PDB file of C-alpha atoms in Angstrom:
ATOM      1  CA  MET W   1       0.000   0.000   0.000  1.00 45.00           C
ATOM      2  CA  GLN W   2       1.422   3.387  -0.984  1.00 46.00           C
ATOM      3  CA  THR W   3       0.895   6.448   1.115  1.00 43.00           C
ATOM      4  CA  ALA W   4       0.500   9.891  -0.317  1.00 43.00           C
ATOM      5  CA  PRO W   5       3.512  12.157   0.098  1.00 41.00           C
ATOM      6  CA  ILE W   6       3.219  14.660   2.897  1.00 35.00           C
ATOM      7  CA  GLU W   7       3.050  18.238   1.734  1.00 39.00           C
ATOM      8  CA  PRO W   8       5.685  20.434   3.406  1.00 40.00           C
ATOM      9  CA  SER W   9       3.001  22.782   4.723  1.00 41.00           C
ATOM     10  CA  THR W  10       1.313  19.895   6.591  1.00 41.00           C
ATOM     11  CA  ILE W  11       4.452  18.689   8.412  1.00 42.00           C
ATOM     12  CA  PRO W  12       4.056  19.666  12.067  1.00 48.00           C
ATOM     13  CA  LEU W  13       6.771  21.975  13.366  1.00 55.00           C
ATOM     14  CA  SER W  14       8.286  21.695  16.809  1.00 68.00           C
ATOM     15  CA  PRO W  15       7.262  24.511  19.145  1.00 73.00           C
ATOM     16  CA  GLU W  16      10.799  25.956  19.057  1.00 72.00           C
ATOM     17  CA  HIS W  17      10.953  25.760  15.249  1.00 73.00           C
ATOM     18  CA  ASP W  18       7.536  27.412  15.012  1.00 81.00           C
ATOM     19  CA  GLU W  19       8.622  30.141  17.451  1.00 86.00           C
ATOM     20  CA  MET W  20      11.762  30.868  15.395  1.00 84.00           C
ATOM     21  CA  ARG W  21       9.690  31.049  12.216  1.00 87.00           C
ATOM     22  CA  THR W  22       7.291  33.484  13.866  1.00 90.00           C
ATOM     23  CA  LEU W  23      10.175  35.650  15.084  1.00 89.00           C
ATOM     24  CA  VAL W  24      11.734  35.698  11.615  1.00 89.00           C
ATOM     25  CA  LEU W  25       8.423  36.656  10.016  1.00 89.00           C
ATOM     26  CA  ARG W  26       7.925  39.428  12.590  1.00 90.00           C
ATOM     27  CA  ALA W  27      11.485  40.686  12.068  1.00 88.00           C
ATOM     28  CA  LYS W  28      10.898  40.756   8.302  1.00 87.00           C
ATOM     29  CA  THR W  29       8.079  43.263   8.886  1.00 87.00           C
ATOM     30  CA  GLY W  30      10.394  45.566  10.864  1.00 84.00           C
ATOM     31  CA  ASP W  31       9.653  44.310  14.369  1.00 84.00           C
ATOM     32  CA  THR W  32      12.878  45.260  16.188  1.00 84.00           C
ATOM     33  CA  GLU W  33      11.897  43.359  19.328  1.00 88.00           C
ATOM     34  CA  ALA W  34      11.633  40.144  17.293  1.00 87.00           C
ATOM     35  CA  PHE W  35      15.029  40.789  15.699  1.00 88.00           C
ATOM     36  CA  GLY W  36      16.445  41.420  19.182  1.00 88.00           C
ATOM     37  CA  MET W  37      15.137  38.047  20.306  1.00 90.00           C
ATOM     38  CA  LEU W  38      16.762  36.394  17.282  1.00 91.00           C
ATOM     39  CA  TYR W  39      19.987  38.220  18.153  1.00 90.00           C
ATOM     40  CA  ASP W  40      19.850  36.905  21.733  1.00 90.00           C
ATOM     41  CA  ARG W  41      19.209  33.370  20.473  1.00 91.00           C
ATOM     42  CA  TYR W  42      22.061  33.286  17.927  1.00 92.00           C
ATOM     43  CA  VAL W  43      24.749  35.783  18.966  1.00 91.00           C
ATOM     44  CA  GLU W  44      26.799  33.227  20.900  1.00 91.00           C
ATOM     45  CA  LEU W  45      26.716  30.721  18.014  1.00 90.00           C
ATOM     46  CA  VAL W  46      27.892  33.362  15.523  1.00 92.00           C
ATOM     47  CA  TYR W  47      30.553  34.709  17.886  1.00 92.00           C
ATOM     48  CA  ARG W  48      32.014  31.247  18.574  1.00 90.00           C
ATOM     49  CA  TYR W  49      32.125  30.450  14.860  1.00 90.00           C
ATOM     50  CA  VAL W  50      33.872  33.740  14.043  1.00 91.00           C
ATOM     51  CA  PHE W  51      36.261  33.524  17.002  1.00 89.00           C
ATOM     52  CA  PHE W  52      37.411  30.048  16.013  1.00 85.00           C
ATOM     53  CA  ARG W  53      38.070  31.298  12.498  1.00 86.00           C
ATOM     54  CA  VAL W  54      39.910  34.533  13.421  1.00 86.00           C
ATOM     55  CA  GLY W  55      41.395  33.771  16.864  1.00 83.00           C
ATOM     56  CA  SER W  56      40.893  37.287  18.257  1.00 85.00           C
ATOM     57  CA  HIS W  57      38.158  38.309  20.683  1.00 87.00           C
ATOM     58  CA  THR W  58      38.131  41.903  19.470  1.00 87.00           C
ATOM     59  CA  LEU W  59      37.944  40.985  15.798  1.00 89.00           C
ATOM     60  CA  ALA W  60      35.339  38.290  16.525  1.00 89.00           C
ATOM     61  CA  GLU W  61      33.178  40.866  18.315  1.00 90.00           C
ATOM     62  CA  ASP W  62      33.488  43.278  15.369  1.00 89.00           C
ATOM     63  CA  LEU W  63      32.657  40.643  12.758  1.00 93.00           C
ATOM     64  CA  THR W  64      29.777  39.307  14.871  1.00 91.00           C
ATOM     65  CA  SER W  65      28.328  42.823  15.042  1.00 89.00           C
ATOM     66  CA  ASP W  66      28.797  43.199  11.289  1.00 90.00           C
ATOM     67  CA  THR W  67      27.022  39.865  10.769  1.00 92.00           C
ATOM     68  CA  PHE W  68      23.921  41.017  12.637  1.00 90.00           C
ATOM     69  CA  LEU W  69      23.994  44.428  10.973  1.00 88.00           C
ATOM     70  CA  ARG W  70      24.091  42.753   7.556  1.00 90.00           C
ATOM     71  CA  ALA W  71      21.325  40.357   8.660  1.00 90.00           C
ATOM     72  CA  LEU W  72      19.173  43.277   9.811  1.00 86.00           C
ATOM     73  CA  ARG W  73      19.646  45.012   6.466  1.00 87.00           C
ATOM     74  CA  GLY W  74      18.855  41.833   4.523  1.00 89.00           C
ATOM     75  CA  ILE W  75      16.154  40.209   6.614  1.00 87.00           C
ATOM     76  CA  ALA W  76      13.381  41.564   4.389  1.00 85.00           C
ATOM     77  CA  ASP W  77      14.825  39.420   1.574  1.00 84.00           C
ATOM     78  CA  PHE W  78      15.238  36.303   3.747  1.00 85.00           C
ATOM     79  CA  THR W  79      12.994  33.478   2.567  1.00 82.00           C
ATOM     80  CA  TRP W  80      11.861  31.047   5.255  1.00 70.00           C
ATOM     81  CA  GLN W  81      12.367  27.543   3.892  1.00 71.00           C
ATOM     82  CA  GLY W  82      12.172  25.621   7.137  1.00 62.00           C
ATOM     83  CA  ARG W  83      15.923  25.733   7.683  1.00 67.00           C
ATOM     84  CA  ASP W  84      17.490  27.045  10.835  1.00 76.00           C
ATOM     85  CA  PHE W  85      17.848  30.836  10.829  1.00 85.00           C
ATOM     86  CA  GLY W  86      21.253  30.309  12.462  1.00 88.00           C
ATOM     87  CA  ALA W  87      22.540  28.660   9.279  1.00 87.00           C
ATOM     88  CA  TRP W  88      21.778  31.873   7.382  1.00 90.00           C
ATOM     89  CA  LEU W  89      23.600  33.931  10.021  1.00 93.00           C
ATOM     90  CA  VAL W  90      26.642  31.630   9.957  1.00 91.00           C
ATOM     91  CA  THR W  91      26.702  31.934   6.156  1.00 90.00           C
ATOM     92  CA  ILE W  92      26.831  35.726   6.519  1.00 93.00           C
ATOM     93  CA  ALA W  93      29.580  35.417   9.158  1.00 94.00           C
ATOM     94  CA  ARG W  94      31.530  33.013   6.949  1.00 91.00           C
ATOM     95  CA  ASN W  95      31.414  35.498   4.078  1.00 92.00           C
ATOM     96  CA  LEU W  96      32.548  38.355   6.336  1.00 93.00           C
ATOM     97  CA  VAL W  97      35.482  36.302   7.655  1.00 91.00           C
ATOM     98  CA  THR W  98      36.472  35.394   4.098  1.00 89.00           C
ATOM     99  CA  ASP W  99      36.223  39.042   3.033  1.00 89.00           C
ATOM    100  CA  HIS W 100      38.297  40.095   6.037  1.00 87.00           C
ATOM    101  CA  PHE W 101      41.147  37.751   5.180  1.00 83.00           C
ATOM    102  CA  LYS W 102      40.988  38.610   1.489  1.00 82.00           C
ATOM    103  CA  SER W 103      41.201  42.319   2.272  1.00 74.00           C
ATOM    104  CA  GLY W 104      44.593  42.012   3.976  1.00 63.00           C
ATOM    105  CA  ARG W 105      43.334  43.624   7.185  1.00 52.00           C
ATOM    106  CA  ASN W 106      44.208  40.508   9.150  1.00 47.00           C
ATOM    107  CA  ARG W 107      47.029  41.928  11.207  1.00 47.00           C
ATOM    108  CA  LEU W 108      47.950  40.038  14.328  1.00 46.00           C
ATOM    109  CA  GLU W 109      46.764  42.302  17.104  1.00 47.00           C
ATOM    110  CA  VAL W 110      46.091  41.505  20.704  1.00 45.00           C
ATOM    111  CA  SER W 111      44.163  43.954  22.845  1.00 48.00           C
ATOM    112  CA  THR W 112      45.355  44.944  26.314  1.00 47.00           C
ATOM    113  CA  ALA W 113      42.171  43.451  27.774  1.00 50.00           C
ATOM    114  CA  GLU W 114      42.960  40.067  26.194  1.00 48.00           C
ATOM    115  CA  ILE W 115      46.472  40.141  27.660  1.00 44.00           C
ATOM    116  CA  LEU W 116      45.174  41.058  31.122  1.00 48.00           C
ATOM    117  CA  ASP W 117      42.499  38.331  30.964  1.00 52.00           C
ATOM    118  CA  THR W 118      45.074  35.634  30.182  1.00 46.00           C
ATOM    119  CA  PRO W 119      45.983  33.691  33.346  1.00 51.00           C
ATOM    120  CA  LEU W 120      49.696  33.678  34.124  1.00 45.00           C
ATOM    121  CA  ASP W 121      49.697  30.298  35.783  1.00 46.00           C
ATOM    122  CA  GLY W 122      47.336  27.461  36.492  1.00 47.00           C
ATOM    123  CA  PRO W 123      47.846  26.182  40.052  1.00 44.00           C
ATOM    124  CA  HIS W 124      44.370  27.386  41.034  1.00 42.00           C
ATOM    125  CA  ILE W 125      42.746  25.380  38.213  1.00 43.00           C
ATOM    126  CA  PRO W 126      41.363  21.982  39.248  1.00 49.00           C
ATOM    127  CA  GLU W 127      43.094  18.954  37.725  1.00 48.00           C
ATOM    128  CA  ASN W 128      40.061  17.919  35.670  1.00 46.00           C
ATOM    129  CA  ALA W 129      39.885  21.329  34.047  1.00 50.00           C
ATOM    130  CA  VAL W 130      43.590  21.134  33.162  1.00 47.00           C
ATOM    131  CA  VAL W 131      43.210  17.677  31.602  1.00 49.00           C
ATOM    132  CA  THR W 132      40.103  18.774  29.678  1.00 52.00           C
ATOM    133  CA  ASN W 133      41.937  21.877  28.493  1.00 52.00           C
ATOM    134  CA  MET W 134      44.895  19.767  27.313  1.00 54.00           C
ATOM    135  CA  VAL W 135      42.619  17.391  25.400  1.00 55.00           C
ATOM    136  CA  ASN W 136      40.724  20.312  23.837  1.00 63.00           C
ATOM    137  CA  GLU W 137      44.022  21.951  22.904  1.00 71.00           C
ATOM    138  CA  HIS W 138      45.214  18.762  21.151  1.00 70.00           C
ATOM    139  CA  VAL W 139      41.920  18.434  19.302  1.00 75.00           C
ATOM    140  CA  MET W 140      41.856  22.094  18.252  1.00 77.00           C
ATOM    141  CA  ARG W 141      45.466  21.911  17.036  1.00 80.00           C
ATOM    142  CA  ALA W 142      44.592  18.814  15.039  1.00 81.00           C
ATOM    143  CA  VAL W 143      41.513  20.550  13.565  1.00 83.00           C
ATOM    144  CA  GLN W 144      43.673  23.515  12.558  1.00 84.00           C
ATOM    145  CA  GLN W 145      45.933  21.125  10.610  1.00 86.00           C
ATOM    146  CA  LEU W 146      43.001  20.104   8.403  1.00 87.00           C
ATOM    147  CA  GLY W 147      42.340  21.786   5.082  1.00 90.00           C
ATOM    148  CA  PRO W 148      39.998  24.810   5.190  1.00 90.00           C
ATOM    149  CA  GLU W 149      36.905  22.905   4.011  1.00 90.00           C
ATOM    150  CA  GLN W 150      37.497  20.004   6.405  1.00 89.00           C
ATOM    151  CA  GLN W 151      38.039  22.487   9.265  1.00 88.00           C
ATOM    152  CA  GLU W 152      34.799  24.256   8.515  1.00 87.00           C
ATOM    153  CA  CYS W 153      32.896  20.982   8.210  1.00 88.00           C
ATOM    154  CA  VAL W 154      34.165  19.756  11.599  1.00 85.00           C
ATOM    155  CA  ILE W 155      33.453  23.113  13.266  1.00 84.00           C
ATOM    156  CA  LEU W 156      29.914  23.349  11.946  1.00 84.00           C
ATOM    157  CA  ARG W 157      29.020  19.704  12.530  1.00 82.00           C
ATOM    158  CA  PHE W 158      30.615  19.050  15.917  1.00 78.00           C
ATOM    159  CA  LEU W 159      31.286  22.382  17.632  1.00 78.00           C
ATOM    160  CA  TYR W 160      27.966  23.925  16.622  1.00 77.00           C
ATOM    161  CA  GLY W 161      25.922  20.761  16.215  1.00 78.00           C
ATOM    162  CA  MET W 162      24.552  21.653  12.789  1.00 79.00           C
ATOM    163  CA  SER W 163      22.855  18.928  10.796  1.00 81.00           C
ATOM    164  CA  LEU W 164      24.268  17.653   7.498  1.00 82.00           C
ATOM    165  CA  ALA W 165      21.667  19.717   5.633  1.00 85.00           C
ATOM    166  CA  GLU W 166      22.493  22.915   7.555  1.00 84.00           C
ATOM    167  CA  THR W 167      26.234  22.367   7.081  1.00 87.00           C
ATOM    168  CA  ALA W 168      25.684  21.772   3.382  1.00 88.00           C
ATOM    169  CA  LEU W 169      23.670  24.983   3.147  1.00 86.00           C
ATOM    170  CA  VAL W 170      26.307  27.078   4.932  1.00 86.00           C
ATOM    171  CA  MET W 171      29.143  25.593   2.891  1.00 89.00           C
ATOM    172  CA  GLY W 172      27.244  25.696  -0.404  1.00 90.00           C
ATOM    173  CA  LYS W 173      27.577  21.950  -1.017  1.00 90.00           C
ATOM    174  CA  LYS W 174      25.324  18.903  -1.282  1.00 90.00           C
ATOM    175  CA  ALA W 175      24.729  16.742   1.813  1.00 86.00           C
ATOM    176  CA  GLY W 176      26.578  13.804   0.202  1.00 87.00           C
ATOM    177  CA  ALA W 177      29.653  15.974  -0.292  1.00 89.00           C
ATOM    178  CA  ILE W 178      29.492  17.005   3.382  1.00 89.00           C
ATOM    179  CA  LYS W 179      29.321  13.336   4.448  1.00 87.00           C
ATOM    180  CA  ALA W 180      32.448  12.568   2.414  1.00 87.00           C
ATOM    181  CA  LEU W 181      34.226  15.682   3.674  1.00 89.00           C
ATOM    182  CA  GLN W 182      33.338  14.799   7.266  1.00 85.00           C
ATOM    183  CA  PHE W 183      34.538  11.203   6.819  1.00 84.00           C
ATOM    184  CA  ARG W 184      37.916  12.353   5.447  1.00 86.00           C
ATOM    185  CA  ALA W 185      38.245  14.958   8.210  1.00 85.00           C
ATOM    186  CA  ILE W 186      37.557  12.408  10.972  1.00 81.00           C
ATOM    187  CA  LYS W 187      40.112  10.002   9.470  1.00 82.00           C
ATOM    188  CA  ALA W 188      42.698  12.803   9.333  1.00 82.00           C
ATOM    189  CA  LEU W 189      41.951  13.788  12.945  1.00 79.00           C
ATOM    190  CA  ALA W 190      42.307  10.182  14.092  1.00 76.00           C
ATOM    191  CA  ARG W 191      45.782  10.069  12.519  1.00 78.00           C
ATOM    192  CA  ALA W 192      46.785  13.493  13.879  1.00 78.00           C
ATOM    193  CA  LEU W 193      45.746  13.001  17.504  1.00 72.00           C
ATOM    194  CA  PRO W 194      48.091  11.279  19.977  1.00 68.00           C
ATOM    195  CA  LYS W 195      47.127   7.642  20.567  1.00 63.00           C
ATOM    196  CA  ASP W 196      47.020   8.072  24.367  1.00 56.00           C
ATOM    197  CA  LEU W 197      44.699  11.098  24.277  1.00 54.00           C
ATOM    198  CA  GLY W 198      41.636  10.851  26.486  1.00 49.00           C
TER     199      GLY W 198
END
């Protein structure tokens, strides 16, 4: 027995998905409160993505602000297609990071605040935190040794928890290509990480 295909408009949305859609639709009509709620929901995700890519808190803050400014200017043209609004924001952030590095403005600068916030020693840090930090440091170094596309795939899939479809959308690729990219990246990470890690 064959069943009729379900029309996209009849697929029930989760309450959170429905709430995000409502906020996006309100923001598209100029509702600044709705856009503010979207900002609150996604600012940390965008900031973490940008920071990992640029490695500077100050620059990450600037590019995150630019991302939301660009999103605010372009939200009227955003078409809701059931995908996560965060994927659209990360795509904007990705483009801004790419533009930044292409422009040659990527000087290595460290703000005084970043220097003052850096701990000088770690005796006050509990042992578990030190071990976790060491493992994370090994993993992040290994991720940074990957090619740019593999890095981005790993970051989006595992650091930000995006689905294959969302990752494909952000990276402008098909889901099958993301699966293959992810597989190659995981194999490369397995070879790059110390055998006794974790």
